[in-house]
mmCIF file of C-alpha atoms in Angstrom:
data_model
loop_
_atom_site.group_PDB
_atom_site.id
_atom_site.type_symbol
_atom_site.label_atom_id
_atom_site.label_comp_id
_atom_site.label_asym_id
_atom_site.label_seq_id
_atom_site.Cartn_x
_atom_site.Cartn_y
_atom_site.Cartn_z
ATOM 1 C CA UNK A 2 0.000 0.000 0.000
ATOM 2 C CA UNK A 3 0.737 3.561 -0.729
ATOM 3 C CA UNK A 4 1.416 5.912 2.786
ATOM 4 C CA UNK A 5 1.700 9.720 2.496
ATOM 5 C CA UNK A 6 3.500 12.021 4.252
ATOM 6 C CA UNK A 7 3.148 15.860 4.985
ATOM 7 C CA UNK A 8 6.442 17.520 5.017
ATOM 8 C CA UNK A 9 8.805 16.183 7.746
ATOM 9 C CA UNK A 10 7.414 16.198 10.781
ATOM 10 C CA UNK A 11 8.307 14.161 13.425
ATOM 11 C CA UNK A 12 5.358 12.178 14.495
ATOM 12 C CA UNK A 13 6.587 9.643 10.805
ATOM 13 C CA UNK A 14 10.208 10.406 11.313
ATOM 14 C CA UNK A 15 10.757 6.337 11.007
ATOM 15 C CA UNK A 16 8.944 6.338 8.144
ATOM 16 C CA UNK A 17 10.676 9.251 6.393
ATOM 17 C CA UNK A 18 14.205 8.259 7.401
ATOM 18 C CA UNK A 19 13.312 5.064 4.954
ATOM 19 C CA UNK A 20 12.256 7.334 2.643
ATOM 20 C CA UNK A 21 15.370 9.070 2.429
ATOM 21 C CA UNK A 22 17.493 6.382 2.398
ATOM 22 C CA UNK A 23 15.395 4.920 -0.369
ATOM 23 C CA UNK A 24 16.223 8.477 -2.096
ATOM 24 C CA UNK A 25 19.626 8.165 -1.819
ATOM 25 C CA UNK A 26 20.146 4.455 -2.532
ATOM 26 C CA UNK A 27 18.092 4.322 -6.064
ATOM 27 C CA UNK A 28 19.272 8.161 -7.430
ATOM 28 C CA UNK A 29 22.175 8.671 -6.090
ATOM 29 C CA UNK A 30 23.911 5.008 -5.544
ATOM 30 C CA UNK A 31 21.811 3.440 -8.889
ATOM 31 C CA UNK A 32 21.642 6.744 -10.958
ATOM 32 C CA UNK A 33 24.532 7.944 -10.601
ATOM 33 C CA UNK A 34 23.289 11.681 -9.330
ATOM 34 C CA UNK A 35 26.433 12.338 -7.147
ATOM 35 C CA UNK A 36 25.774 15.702 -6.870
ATOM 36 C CA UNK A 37 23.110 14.638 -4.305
ATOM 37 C CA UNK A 38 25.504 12.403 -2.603
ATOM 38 C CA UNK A 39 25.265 13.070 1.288
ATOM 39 C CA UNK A 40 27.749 11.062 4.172
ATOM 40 C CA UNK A 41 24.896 10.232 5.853
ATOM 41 C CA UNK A 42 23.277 7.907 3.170
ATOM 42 C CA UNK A 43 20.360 10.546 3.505
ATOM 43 C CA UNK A 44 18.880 12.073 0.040
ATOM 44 C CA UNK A 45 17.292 15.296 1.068
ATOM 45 C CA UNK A 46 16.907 18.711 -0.817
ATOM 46 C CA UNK A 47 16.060 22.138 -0.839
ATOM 47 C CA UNK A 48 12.539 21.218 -1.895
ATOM 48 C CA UNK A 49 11.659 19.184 0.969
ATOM 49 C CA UNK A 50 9.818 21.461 3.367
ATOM 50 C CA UNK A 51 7.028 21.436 5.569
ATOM 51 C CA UNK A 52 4.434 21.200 2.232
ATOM 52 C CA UNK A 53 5.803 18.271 0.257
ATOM 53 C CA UNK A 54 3.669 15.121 -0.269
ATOM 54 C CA UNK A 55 5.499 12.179 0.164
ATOM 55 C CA UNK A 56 4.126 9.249 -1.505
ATOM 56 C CA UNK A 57 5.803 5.638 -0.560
ATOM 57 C CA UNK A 58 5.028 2.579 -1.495
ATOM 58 C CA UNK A 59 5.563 0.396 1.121
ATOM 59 C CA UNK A 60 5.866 -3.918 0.683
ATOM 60 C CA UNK A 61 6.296 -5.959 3.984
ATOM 61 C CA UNK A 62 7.690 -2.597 5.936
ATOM 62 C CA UNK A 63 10.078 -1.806 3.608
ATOM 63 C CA UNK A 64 9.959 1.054 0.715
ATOM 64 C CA UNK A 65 10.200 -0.137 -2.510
ATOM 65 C CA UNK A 66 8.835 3.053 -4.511
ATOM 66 C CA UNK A 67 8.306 6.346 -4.318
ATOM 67 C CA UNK A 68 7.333 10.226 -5.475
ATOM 68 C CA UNK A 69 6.713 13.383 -4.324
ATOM 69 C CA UNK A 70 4.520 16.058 -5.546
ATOM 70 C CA UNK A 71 5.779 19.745 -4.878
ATOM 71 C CA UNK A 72 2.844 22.824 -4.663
ATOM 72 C CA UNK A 73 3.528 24.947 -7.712
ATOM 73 C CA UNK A 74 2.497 28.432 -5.261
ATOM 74 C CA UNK A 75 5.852 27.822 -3.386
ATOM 75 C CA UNK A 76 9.580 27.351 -4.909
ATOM 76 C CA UNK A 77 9.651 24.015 -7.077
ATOM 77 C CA UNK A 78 12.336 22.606 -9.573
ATOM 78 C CA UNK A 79 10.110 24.023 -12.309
ATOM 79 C CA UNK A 80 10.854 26.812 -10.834
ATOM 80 C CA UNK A 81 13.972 27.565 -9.577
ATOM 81 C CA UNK A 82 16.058 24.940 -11.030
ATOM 82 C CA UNK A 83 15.862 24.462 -14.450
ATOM 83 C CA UNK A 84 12.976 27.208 -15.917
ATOM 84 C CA UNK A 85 14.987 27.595 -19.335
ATOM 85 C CA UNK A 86 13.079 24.829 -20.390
ATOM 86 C CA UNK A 87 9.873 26.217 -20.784
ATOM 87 C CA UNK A 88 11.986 28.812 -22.927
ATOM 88 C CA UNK A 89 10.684 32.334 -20.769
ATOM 89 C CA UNK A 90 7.020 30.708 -20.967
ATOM 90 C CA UNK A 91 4.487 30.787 -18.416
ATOM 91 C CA UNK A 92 3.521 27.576 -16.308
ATOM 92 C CA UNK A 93 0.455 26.535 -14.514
ATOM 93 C CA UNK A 94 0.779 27.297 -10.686
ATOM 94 C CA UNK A 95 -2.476 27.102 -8.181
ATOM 95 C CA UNK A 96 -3.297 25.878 -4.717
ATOM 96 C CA UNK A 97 -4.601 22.630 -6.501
ATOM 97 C CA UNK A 98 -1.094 21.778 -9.088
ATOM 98 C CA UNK A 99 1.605 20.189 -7.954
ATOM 99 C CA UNK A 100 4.952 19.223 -9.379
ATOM 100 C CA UNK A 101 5.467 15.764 -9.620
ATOM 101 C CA UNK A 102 8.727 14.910 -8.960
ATOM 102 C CA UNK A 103 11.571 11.958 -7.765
ATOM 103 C CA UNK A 104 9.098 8.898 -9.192
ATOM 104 C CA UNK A 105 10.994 5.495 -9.002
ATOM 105 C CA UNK A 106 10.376 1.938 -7.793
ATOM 106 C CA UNK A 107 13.488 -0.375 -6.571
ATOM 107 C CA UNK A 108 14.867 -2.548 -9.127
ATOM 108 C CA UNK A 109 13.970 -5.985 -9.715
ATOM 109 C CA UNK A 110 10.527 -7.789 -9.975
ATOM 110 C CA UNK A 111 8.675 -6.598 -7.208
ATOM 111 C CA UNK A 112 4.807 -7.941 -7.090
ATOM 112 C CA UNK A 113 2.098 -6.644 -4.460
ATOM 113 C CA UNK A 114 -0.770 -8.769 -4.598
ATOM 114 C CA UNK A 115 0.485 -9.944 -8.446
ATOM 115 C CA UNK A 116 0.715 -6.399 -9.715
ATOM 116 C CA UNK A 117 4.264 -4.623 -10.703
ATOM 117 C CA UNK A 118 5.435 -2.202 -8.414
ATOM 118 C CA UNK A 119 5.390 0.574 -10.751
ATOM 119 C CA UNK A 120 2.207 -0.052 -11.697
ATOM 120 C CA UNK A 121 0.964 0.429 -8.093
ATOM 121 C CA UNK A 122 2.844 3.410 -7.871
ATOM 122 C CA UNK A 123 1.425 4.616 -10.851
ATOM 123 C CA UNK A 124 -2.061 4.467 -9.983
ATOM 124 C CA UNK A 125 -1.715 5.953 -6.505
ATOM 125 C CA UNK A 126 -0.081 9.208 -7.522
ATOM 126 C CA UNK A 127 -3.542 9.392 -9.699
ATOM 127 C CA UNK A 128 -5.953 8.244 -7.447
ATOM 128 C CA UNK A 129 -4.011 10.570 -4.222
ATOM 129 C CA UNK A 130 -4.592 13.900 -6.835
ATOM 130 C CA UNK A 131 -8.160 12.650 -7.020
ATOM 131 C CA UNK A 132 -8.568 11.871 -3.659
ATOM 132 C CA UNK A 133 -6.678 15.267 -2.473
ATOM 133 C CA UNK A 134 -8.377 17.467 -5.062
ATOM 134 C CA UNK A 135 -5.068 18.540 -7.042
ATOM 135 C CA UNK A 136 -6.679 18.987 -10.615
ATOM 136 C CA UNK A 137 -3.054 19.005 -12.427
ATOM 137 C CA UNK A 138 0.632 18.402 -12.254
ATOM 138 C CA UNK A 139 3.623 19.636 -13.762
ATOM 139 C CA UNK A 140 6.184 17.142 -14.567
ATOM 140 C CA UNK A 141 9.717 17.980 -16.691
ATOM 141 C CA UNK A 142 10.493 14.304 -18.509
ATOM 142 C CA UNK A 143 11.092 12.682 -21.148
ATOM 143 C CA UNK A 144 9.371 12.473 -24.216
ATOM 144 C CA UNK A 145 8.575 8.269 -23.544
ATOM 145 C CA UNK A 146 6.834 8.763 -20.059
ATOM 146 C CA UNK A 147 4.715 11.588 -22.023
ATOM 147 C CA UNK A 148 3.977 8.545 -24.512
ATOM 148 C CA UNK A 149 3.145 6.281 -21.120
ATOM 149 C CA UNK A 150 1.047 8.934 -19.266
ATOM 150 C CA UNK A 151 -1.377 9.895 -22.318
ATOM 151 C CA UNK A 152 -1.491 5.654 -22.771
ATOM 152 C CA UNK A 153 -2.698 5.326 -19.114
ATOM 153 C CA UNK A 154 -5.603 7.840 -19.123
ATOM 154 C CA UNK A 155 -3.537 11.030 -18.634
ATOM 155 C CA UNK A 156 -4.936 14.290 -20.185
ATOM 156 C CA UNK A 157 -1.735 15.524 -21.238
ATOM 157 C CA UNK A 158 -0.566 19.271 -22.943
ATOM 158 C CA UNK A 159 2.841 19.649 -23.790
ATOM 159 C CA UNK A 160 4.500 23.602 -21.729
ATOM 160 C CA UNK A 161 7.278 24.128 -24.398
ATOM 161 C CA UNK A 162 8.956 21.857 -27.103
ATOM 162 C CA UNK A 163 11.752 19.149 -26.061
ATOM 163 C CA UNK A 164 15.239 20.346 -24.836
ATOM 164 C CA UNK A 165 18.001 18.910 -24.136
ATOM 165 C CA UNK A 166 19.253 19.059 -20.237
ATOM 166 C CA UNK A 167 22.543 17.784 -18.926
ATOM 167 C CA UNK A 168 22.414 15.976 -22.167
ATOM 168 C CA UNK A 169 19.346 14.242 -21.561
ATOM 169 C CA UNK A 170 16.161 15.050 -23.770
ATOM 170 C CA UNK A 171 13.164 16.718 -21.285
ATOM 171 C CA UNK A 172 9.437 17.407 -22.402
ATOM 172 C CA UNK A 173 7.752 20.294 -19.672
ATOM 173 C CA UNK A 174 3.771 18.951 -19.597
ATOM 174 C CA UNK A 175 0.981 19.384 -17.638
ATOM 175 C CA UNK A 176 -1.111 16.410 -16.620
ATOM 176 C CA UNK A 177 -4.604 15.963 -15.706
ATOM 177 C CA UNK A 178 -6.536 12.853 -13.471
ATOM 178 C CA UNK A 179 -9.380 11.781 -14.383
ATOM 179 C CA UNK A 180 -11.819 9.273 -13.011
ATOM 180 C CA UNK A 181 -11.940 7.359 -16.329
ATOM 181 C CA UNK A 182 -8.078 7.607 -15.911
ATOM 182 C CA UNK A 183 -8.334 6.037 -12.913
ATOM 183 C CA UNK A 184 -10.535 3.309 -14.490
ATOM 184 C CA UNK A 185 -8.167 2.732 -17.279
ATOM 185 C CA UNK A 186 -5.159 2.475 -14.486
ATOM 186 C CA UNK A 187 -7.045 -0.337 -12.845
ATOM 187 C CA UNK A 188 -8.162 -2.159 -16.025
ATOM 188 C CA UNK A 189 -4.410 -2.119 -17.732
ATOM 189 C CA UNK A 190 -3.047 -2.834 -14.736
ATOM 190 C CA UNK A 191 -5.422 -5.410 -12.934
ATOM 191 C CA UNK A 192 -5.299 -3.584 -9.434
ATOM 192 C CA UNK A 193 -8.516 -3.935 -7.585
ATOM 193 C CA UNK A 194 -9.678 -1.710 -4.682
ATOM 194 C CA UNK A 195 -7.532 1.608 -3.425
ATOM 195 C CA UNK A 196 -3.721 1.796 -3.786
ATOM 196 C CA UNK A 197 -3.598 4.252 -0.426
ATOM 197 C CA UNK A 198 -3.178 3.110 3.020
ATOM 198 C CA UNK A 199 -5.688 6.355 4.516
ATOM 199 C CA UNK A 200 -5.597 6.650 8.044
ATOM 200 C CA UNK A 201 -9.141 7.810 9.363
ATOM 201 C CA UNK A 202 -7.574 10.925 10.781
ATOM 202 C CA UNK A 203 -5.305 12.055 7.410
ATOM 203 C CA UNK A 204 -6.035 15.593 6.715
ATOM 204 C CA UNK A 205 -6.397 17.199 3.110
ATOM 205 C CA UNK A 206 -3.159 19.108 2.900
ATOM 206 C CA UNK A 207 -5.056 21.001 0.363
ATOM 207 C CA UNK A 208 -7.737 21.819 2.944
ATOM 208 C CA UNK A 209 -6.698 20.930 6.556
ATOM 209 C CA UNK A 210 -10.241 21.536 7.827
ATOM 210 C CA UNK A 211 -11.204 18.772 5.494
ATOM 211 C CA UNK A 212 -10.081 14.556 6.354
ATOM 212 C CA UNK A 213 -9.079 12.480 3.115
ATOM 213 C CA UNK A 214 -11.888 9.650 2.119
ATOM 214 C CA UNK A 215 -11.296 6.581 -0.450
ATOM 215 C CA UNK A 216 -12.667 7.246 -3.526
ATOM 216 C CA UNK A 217 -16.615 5.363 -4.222
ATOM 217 C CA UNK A 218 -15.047 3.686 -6.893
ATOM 218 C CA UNK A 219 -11.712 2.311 -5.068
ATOM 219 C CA UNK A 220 -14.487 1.148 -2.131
ATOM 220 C CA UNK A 221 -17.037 -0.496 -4.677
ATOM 221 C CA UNK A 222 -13.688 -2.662 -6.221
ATOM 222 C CA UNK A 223 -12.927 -3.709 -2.676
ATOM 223 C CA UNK A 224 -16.217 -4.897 -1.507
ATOM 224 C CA UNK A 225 -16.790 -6.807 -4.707
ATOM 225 C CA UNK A 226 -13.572 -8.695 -4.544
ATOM 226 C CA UNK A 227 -14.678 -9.755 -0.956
ATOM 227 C CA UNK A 228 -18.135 -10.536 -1.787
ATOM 228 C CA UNK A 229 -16.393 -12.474 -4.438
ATOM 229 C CA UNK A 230 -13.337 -14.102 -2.072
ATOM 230 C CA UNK A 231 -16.369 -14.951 0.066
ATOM 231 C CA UNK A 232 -18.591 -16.614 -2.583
#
């Protein structure tokens, strides 16, 4: 199941400790990004305040994937890392879009309940925006995971034209969830029920007043595969 986290606050410092070290052993130790490279085994930016969404994907305590989704009305890598590549454009920013950001699962086969890993993963980053209410999010990629995202139910418009960054080809877009998305997600991918582990008292960290709920849909899977375990 997929846990979030609210910034870094110590009440899930366990759980974000694992986080980072997951950070640090898949981008920096598998990818190569040394620049991120920390003595503590700890990956941990700029970007990681007290409003990032931490999204892990956890399999018998352990993290084996993860992303985090950034608020675009607050310093972002869109932002103030690498905003040549929208070429002096414009790009979406609102209380409700998020950057999506640091998206990777461990390497090897790794199956939860018979579904890939990534494909969990997948479907919780769109089912959380649904769930939280974020109606968009900005992600700088390349062109192939465009290809994937439109192919998985994604409404997807292209910021500015590829570019080429650190040598690698990137594609700005903006991204849109959908409830048919979601569908499609679960019908590709086989994945019955929710992909969130929601504790009754999670808050909306787009409305803190407000407590997050499981989708109808996500709940009508569930009690069908139990009516259907049971009969």
């Amino acid at each position: 199941m997929i846990r979030f986290y609210v910034g870094r606050h110590e009440s899930h410092g366990q759980a974000m400790e694992k986080i980072w070290r997951f950070r640090h052993e898949q981008f920096v130790e598998r990818l190569g990004w040394e620049a991120l490279r920390r003595n503590d085994g700890l990956e941990i930016d700029q970007f990681d305040h007290d409003r990032a969404l931490h999204l892990a994907l956890f399999f018998k305590d352990t993290v084996v994937g993860y992303t985090r989704l950034l608020p675009t009305t607050e310093p972002h890598l869109l932002s103030d890392v690498y905003p040549q590549i929208v070429k002096g454009q414009a790009w979406p920013r609102s209380p409700e879009i998020f950057e999506w950001t640091r998206c990777i699962v461990a390497e090897g086969q790794i199956l939860i309940n018979g579904v890939s890993a990534s494909h969990v993963l997948m479907t919780g980053v769109m089912e959380f925006c649904l769930v939280a209410g974020i109606t968009s999010v900005i992600v700088e990629t390349h062109p192939k995971l465009v290809q994937l995202l439109v192919s998985t139910g994604w409404s997807v418009t292209e910021l500015g034209p590829p570019s080429l960054l650190n040598g690698v080809l990137i594609v700005p877009i903006q991204a849109k969830p959908s409830m048919s998305g979601l569908r499609k997600h679960h019908q590709l991918y086989s994945i019955e029920g929710s992909t969130l582990l929601l504790e009754p008292e999670a808050r909306n960290p787009l409305k803190p007043e407000a407590t997050l709920h499981h989708l109808h849909y996500c709940e009508f899977m569930a009690k069908r595969d139990l009516q259907a375990d049971r009969g």
